[in-house]
mmCIF file of C-alpha atoms and ligand atoms in Angstrom:
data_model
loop_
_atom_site.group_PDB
_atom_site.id
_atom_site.type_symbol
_atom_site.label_atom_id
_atom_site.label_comp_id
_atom_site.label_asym_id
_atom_site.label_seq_id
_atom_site.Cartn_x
_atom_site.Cartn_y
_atom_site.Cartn_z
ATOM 1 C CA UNK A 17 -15.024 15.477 -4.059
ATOM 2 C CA UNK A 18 -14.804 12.344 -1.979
ATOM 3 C CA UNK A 19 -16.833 12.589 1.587
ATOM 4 C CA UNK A 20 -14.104 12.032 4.414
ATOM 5 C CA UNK A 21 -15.065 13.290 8.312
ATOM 6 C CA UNK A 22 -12.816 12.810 11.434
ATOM 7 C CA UNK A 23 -14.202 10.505 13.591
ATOM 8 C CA UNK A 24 -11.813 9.891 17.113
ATOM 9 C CA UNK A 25 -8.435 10.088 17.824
ATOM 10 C CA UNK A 26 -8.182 6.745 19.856
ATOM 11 C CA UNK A 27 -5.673 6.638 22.322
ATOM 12 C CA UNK A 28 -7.055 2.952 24.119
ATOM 13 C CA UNK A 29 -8.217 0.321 21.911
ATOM 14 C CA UNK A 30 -12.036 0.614 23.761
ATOM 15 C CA UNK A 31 -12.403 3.809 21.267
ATOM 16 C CA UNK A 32 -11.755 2.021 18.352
ATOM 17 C CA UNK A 33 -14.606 2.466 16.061
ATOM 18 C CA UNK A 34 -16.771 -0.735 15.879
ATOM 19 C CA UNK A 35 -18.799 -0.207 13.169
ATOM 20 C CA UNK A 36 -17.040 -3.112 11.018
ATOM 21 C CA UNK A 37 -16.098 -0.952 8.280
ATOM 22 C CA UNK A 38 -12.854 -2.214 6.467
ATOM 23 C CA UNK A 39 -9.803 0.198 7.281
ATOM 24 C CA UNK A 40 -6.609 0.993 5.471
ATOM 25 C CA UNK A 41 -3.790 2.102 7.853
ATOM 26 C CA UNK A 42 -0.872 4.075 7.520
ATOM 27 C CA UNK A 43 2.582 3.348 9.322
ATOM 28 C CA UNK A 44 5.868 4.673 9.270
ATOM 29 C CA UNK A 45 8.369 6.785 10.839
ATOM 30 C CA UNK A 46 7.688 10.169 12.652
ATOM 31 C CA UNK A 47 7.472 12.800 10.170
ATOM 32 C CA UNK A 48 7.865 10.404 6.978
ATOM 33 C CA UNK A 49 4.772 12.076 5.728
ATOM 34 C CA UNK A 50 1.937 9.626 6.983
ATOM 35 C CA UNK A 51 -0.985 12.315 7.523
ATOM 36 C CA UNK A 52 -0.031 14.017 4.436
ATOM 37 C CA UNK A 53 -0.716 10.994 2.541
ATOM 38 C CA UNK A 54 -3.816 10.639 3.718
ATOM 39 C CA UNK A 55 -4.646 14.124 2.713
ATOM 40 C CA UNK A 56 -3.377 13.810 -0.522
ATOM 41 C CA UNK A 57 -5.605 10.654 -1.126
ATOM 42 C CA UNK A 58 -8.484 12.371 -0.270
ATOM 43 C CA UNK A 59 -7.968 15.635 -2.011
ATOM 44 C CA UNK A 60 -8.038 17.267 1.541
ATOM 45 C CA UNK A 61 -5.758 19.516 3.011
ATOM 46 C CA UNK A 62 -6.059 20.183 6.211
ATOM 47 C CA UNK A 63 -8.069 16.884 7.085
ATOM 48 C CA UNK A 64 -5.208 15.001 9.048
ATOM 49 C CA UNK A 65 -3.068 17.572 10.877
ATOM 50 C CA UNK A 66 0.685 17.908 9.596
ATOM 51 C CA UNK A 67 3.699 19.290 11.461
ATOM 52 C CA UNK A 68 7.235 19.778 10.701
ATOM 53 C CA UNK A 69 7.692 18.661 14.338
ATOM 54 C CA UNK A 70 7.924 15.190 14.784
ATOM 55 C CA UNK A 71 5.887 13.452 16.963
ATOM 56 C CA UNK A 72 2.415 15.114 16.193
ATOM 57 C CA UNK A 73 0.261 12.584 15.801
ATOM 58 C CA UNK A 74 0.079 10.581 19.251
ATOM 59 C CA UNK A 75 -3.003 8.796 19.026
ATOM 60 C CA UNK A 76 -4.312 6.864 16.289
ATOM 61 C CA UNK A 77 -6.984 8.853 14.413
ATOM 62 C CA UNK A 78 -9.633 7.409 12.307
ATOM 63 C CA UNK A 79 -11.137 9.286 8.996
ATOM 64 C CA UNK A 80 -14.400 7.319 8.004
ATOM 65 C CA UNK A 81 -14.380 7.723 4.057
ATOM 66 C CA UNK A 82 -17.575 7.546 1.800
ATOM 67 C CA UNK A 83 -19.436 6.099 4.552
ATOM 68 C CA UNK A 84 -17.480 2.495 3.860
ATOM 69 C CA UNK A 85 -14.013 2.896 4.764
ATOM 70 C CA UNK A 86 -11.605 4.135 7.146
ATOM 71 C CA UNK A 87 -8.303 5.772 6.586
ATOM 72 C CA UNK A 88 -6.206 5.177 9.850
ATOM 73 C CA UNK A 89 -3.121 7.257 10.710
ATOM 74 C CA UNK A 90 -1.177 5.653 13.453
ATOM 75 C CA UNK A 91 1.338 7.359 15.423
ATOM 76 C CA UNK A 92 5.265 7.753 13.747
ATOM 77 C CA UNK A 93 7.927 6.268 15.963
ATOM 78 C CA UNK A 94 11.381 6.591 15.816
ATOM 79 C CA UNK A 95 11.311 10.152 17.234
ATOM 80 C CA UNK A 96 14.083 10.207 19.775
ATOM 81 C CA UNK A 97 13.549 12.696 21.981
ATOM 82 C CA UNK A 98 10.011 11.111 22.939
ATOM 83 C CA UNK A 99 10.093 10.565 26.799
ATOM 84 C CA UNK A 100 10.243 6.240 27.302
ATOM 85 C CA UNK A 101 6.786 6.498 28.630
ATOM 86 C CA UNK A 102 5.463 7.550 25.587
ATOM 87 C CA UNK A 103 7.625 5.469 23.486
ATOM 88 C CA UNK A 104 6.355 2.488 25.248
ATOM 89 C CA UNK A 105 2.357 3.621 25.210
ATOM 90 C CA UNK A 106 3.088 3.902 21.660
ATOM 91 C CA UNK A 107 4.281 0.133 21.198
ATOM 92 C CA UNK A 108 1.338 -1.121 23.291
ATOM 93 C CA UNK A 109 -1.704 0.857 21.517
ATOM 94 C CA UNK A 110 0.232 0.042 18.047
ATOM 95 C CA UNK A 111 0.901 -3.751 18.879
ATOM 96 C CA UNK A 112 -2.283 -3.882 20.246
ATOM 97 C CA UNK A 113 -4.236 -2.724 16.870
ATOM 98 C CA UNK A 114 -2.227 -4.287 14.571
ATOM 99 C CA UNK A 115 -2.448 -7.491 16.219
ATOM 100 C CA UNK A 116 -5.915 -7.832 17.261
ATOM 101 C CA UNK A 117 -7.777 -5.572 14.426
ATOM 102 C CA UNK A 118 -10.185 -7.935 12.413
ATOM 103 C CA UNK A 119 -10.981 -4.944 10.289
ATOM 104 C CA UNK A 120 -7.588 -4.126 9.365
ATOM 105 C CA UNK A 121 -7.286 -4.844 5.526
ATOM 106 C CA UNK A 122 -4.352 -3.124 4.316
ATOM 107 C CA UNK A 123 -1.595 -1.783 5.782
ATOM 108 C CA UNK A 124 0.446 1.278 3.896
ATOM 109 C CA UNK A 125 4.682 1.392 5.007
ATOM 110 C CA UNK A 126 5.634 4.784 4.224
ATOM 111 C CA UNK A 127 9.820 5.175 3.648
ATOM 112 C CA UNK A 128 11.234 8.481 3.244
ATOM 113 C CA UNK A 129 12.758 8.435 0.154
ATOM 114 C CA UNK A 130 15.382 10.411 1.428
ATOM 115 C CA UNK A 131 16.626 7.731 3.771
ATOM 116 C CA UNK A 132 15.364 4.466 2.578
ATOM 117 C CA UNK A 133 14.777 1.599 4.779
ATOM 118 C CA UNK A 134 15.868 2.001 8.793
ATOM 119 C CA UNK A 135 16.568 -0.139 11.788
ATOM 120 C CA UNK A 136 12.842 0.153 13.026
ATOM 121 C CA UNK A 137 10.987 0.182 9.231
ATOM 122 C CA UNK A 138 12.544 -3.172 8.824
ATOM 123 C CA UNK A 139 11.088 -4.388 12.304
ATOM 124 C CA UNK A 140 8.014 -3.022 11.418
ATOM 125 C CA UNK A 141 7.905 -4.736 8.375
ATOM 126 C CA UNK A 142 8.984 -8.157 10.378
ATOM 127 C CA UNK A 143 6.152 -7.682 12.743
ATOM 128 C CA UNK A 144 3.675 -7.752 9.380
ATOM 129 C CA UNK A 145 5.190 -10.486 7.797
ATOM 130 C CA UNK A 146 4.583 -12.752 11.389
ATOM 131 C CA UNK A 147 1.438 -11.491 11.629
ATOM 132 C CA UNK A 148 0.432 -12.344 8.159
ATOM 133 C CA UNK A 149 -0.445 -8.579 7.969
ATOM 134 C CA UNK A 150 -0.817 -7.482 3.683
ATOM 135 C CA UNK A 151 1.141 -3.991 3.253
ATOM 136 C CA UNK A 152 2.813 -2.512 0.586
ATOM 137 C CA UNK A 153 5.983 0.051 0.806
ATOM 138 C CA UNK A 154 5.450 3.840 -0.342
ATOM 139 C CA UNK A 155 8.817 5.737 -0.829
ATOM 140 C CA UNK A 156 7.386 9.014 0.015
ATOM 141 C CA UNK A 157 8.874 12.630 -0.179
ATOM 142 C CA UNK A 158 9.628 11.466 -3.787
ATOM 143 C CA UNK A 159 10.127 14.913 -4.527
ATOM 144 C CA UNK A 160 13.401 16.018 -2.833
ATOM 145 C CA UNK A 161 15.184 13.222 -5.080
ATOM 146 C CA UNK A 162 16.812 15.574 -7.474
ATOM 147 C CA UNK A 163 18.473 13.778 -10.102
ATOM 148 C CA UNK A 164 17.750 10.230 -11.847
ATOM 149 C CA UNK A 165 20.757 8.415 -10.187
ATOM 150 C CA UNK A 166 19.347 9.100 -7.026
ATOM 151 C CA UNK A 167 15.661 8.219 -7.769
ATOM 152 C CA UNK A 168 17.203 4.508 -9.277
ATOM 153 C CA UNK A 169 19.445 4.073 -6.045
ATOM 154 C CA UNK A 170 16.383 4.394 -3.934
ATOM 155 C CA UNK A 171 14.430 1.826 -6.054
ATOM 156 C CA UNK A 172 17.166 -0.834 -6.073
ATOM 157 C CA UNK A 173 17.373 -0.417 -2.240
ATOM 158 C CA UNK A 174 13.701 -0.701 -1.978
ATOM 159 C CA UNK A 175 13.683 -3.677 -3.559
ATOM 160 C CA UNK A 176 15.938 -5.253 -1.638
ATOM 161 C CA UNK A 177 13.641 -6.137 1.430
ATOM 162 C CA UNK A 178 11.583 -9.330 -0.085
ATOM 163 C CA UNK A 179 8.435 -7.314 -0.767
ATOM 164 C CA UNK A 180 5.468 -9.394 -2.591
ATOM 165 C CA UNK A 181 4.235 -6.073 -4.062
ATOM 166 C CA UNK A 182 6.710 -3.540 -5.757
ATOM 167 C CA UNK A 183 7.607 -0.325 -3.921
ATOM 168 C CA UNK A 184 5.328 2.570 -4.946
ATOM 169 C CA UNK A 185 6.809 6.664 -5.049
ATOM 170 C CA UNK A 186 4.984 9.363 -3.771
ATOM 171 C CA UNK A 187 4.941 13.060 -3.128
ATOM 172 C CA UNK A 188 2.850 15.159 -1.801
ATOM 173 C CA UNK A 189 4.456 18.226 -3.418
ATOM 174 C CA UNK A 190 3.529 17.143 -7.005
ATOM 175 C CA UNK A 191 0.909 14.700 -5.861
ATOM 176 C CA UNK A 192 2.725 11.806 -7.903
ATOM 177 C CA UNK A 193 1.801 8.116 -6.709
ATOM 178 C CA UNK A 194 -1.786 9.195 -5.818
ATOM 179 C CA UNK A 195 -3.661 7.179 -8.480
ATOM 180 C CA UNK A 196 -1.165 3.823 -8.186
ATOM 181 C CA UNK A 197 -1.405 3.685 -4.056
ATOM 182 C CA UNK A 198 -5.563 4.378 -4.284
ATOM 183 C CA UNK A 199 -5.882 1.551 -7.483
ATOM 184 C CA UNK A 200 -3.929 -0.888 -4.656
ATOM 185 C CA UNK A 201 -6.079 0.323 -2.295
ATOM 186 C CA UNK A 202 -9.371 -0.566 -4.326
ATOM 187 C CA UNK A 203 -7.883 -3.734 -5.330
ATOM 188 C CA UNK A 204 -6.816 -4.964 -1.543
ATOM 189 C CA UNK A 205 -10.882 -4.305 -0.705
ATOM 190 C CA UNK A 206 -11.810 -6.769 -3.339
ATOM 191 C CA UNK A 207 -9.502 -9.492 -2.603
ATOM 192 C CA UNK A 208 -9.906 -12.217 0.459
ATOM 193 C CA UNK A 209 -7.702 -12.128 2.690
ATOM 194 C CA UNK A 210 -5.216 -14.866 2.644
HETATM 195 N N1 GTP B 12 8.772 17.819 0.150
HETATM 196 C C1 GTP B 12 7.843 17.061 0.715
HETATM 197 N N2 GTP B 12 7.481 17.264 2.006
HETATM 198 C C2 GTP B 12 6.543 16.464 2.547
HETATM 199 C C3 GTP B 12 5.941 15.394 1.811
HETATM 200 N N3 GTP B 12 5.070 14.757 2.627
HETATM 201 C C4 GTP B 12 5.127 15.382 3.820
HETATM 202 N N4 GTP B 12 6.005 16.409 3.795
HETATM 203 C C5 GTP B 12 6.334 17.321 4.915
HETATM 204 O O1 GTP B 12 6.895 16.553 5.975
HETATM 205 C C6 GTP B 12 6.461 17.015 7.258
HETATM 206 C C7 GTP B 12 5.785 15.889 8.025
HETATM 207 O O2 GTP B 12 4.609 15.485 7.371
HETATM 208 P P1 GTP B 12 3.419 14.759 8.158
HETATM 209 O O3 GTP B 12 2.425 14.336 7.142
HETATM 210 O O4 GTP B 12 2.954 15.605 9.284
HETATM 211 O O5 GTP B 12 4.198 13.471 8.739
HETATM 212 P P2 GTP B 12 3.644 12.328 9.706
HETATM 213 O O6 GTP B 12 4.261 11.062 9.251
HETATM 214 O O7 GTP B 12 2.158 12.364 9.760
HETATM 215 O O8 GTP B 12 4.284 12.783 11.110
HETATM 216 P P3 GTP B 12 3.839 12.334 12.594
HETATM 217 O O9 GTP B 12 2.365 12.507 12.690
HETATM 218 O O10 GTP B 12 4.608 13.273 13.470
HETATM 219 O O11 GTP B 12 4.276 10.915 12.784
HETATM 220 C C8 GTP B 12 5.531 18.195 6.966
HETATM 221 O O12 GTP B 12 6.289 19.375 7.083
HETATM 222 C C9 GTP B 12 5.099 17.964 5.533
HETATM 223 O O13 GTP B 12 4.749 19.139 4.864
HETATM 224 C C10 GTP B 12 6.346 15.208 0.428
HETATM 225 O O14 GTP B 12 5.896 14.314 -0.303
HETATM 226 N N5 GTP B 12 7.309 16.069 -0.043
HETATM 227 MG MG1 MG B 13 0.863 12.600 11.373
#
């Protein structure tokens, strides 16, 4: 089993860790299925907490993995009954890591597969392109796409946002995507950043 510990749920960018240790960080929507993910990755259940209520993970938490990686969940937005205060902490701790993190190596876009892309997935996305930020795109909740015309809908729509790496599926029902989203994750590590 692969060693993964909490380390701090960071709500200012002072409690960052500073250890230098490369991270991987996970973005998306509230409730797309972001701490789940990391879970699944890890072969850990309960290690990053889960709701069915939106809006559960407020600050951004930090998993150190193997001793030589972090796995960082940020915060979901997009949950609308979120008071503006907290909408507007949210953009300045998320703006403020994205932007300024030197250790930030990867970045992980989860879509619900469900939906496909939205209004602030596609701003998100912007943001990393100006920022020269690498990501890839996870359709995630793979699962609850019943039939095969739905599953190739979802793909062509995926593909229609200009990504330089192709779309990957996941579930954490049937665990599906796991190997493909940890092999780009392994890769990523090895590769300068450009
Ligand atoms: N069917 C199905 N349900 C999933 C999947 N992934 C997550 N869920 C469920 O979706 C809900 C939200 O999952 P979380 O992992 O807590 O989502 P999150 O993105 O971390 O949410 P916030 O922290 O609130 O932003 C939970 O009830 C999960 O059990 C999946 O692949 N398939
Ligand atoms: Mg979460």
């Amino acid at each position: 089993m692969m060693a993964a510990e909490f380390i701090i749920g960071a709500a200012t960018p002072e409690l960052f860790p500073a250890d230098g240790l490369p991270e991987t960080a996970f973005l998306g929507r509230s409730n797309v299925g972001k701490s789940s993910l990391i879970n699944s990755l890890l072969d850990r259940k309960g290690l990053a907490r889960t709701s069915a209520t939106p809006g559960c993970t407020q600050a951004i938490q930090f998993y150190r993995v193997e001793e030589r990686h972090y796995f960082v969940d940020l915060p979901g937005y997009g949950y609308a009954k979120a008071p503006l205060v907290q909408v507007q902490g949210w953009k300045h701790l998320i703006e403020s890591y994205l932007t300024h993190r030197e250790t930030l190596q990867l970045c992980i876009l989860l879509i619900d597969a469900r939906r496909g892309w939205m209004e602030m997935d596609y701003a998100l996305q912007e943001w990393l392109e100006n920022w020269g930020r690498r990501y890839i795109v996870v359709a995630t909740k793979f699962d609850k796409l019943k039939t095969q015309r739905e599953r190739f809908q979802l793909m062509s729509a995926l593909r229609k946002a200009d990504l330089k790496h192709p779309p990957l599926t996941f579930s954490a029902v049937t665990g599906q995507g796991v190997r493909e989203i940890w092999q780009t994750i392994l890769k990523t590590k090895t590769q300068p950043q450009s």
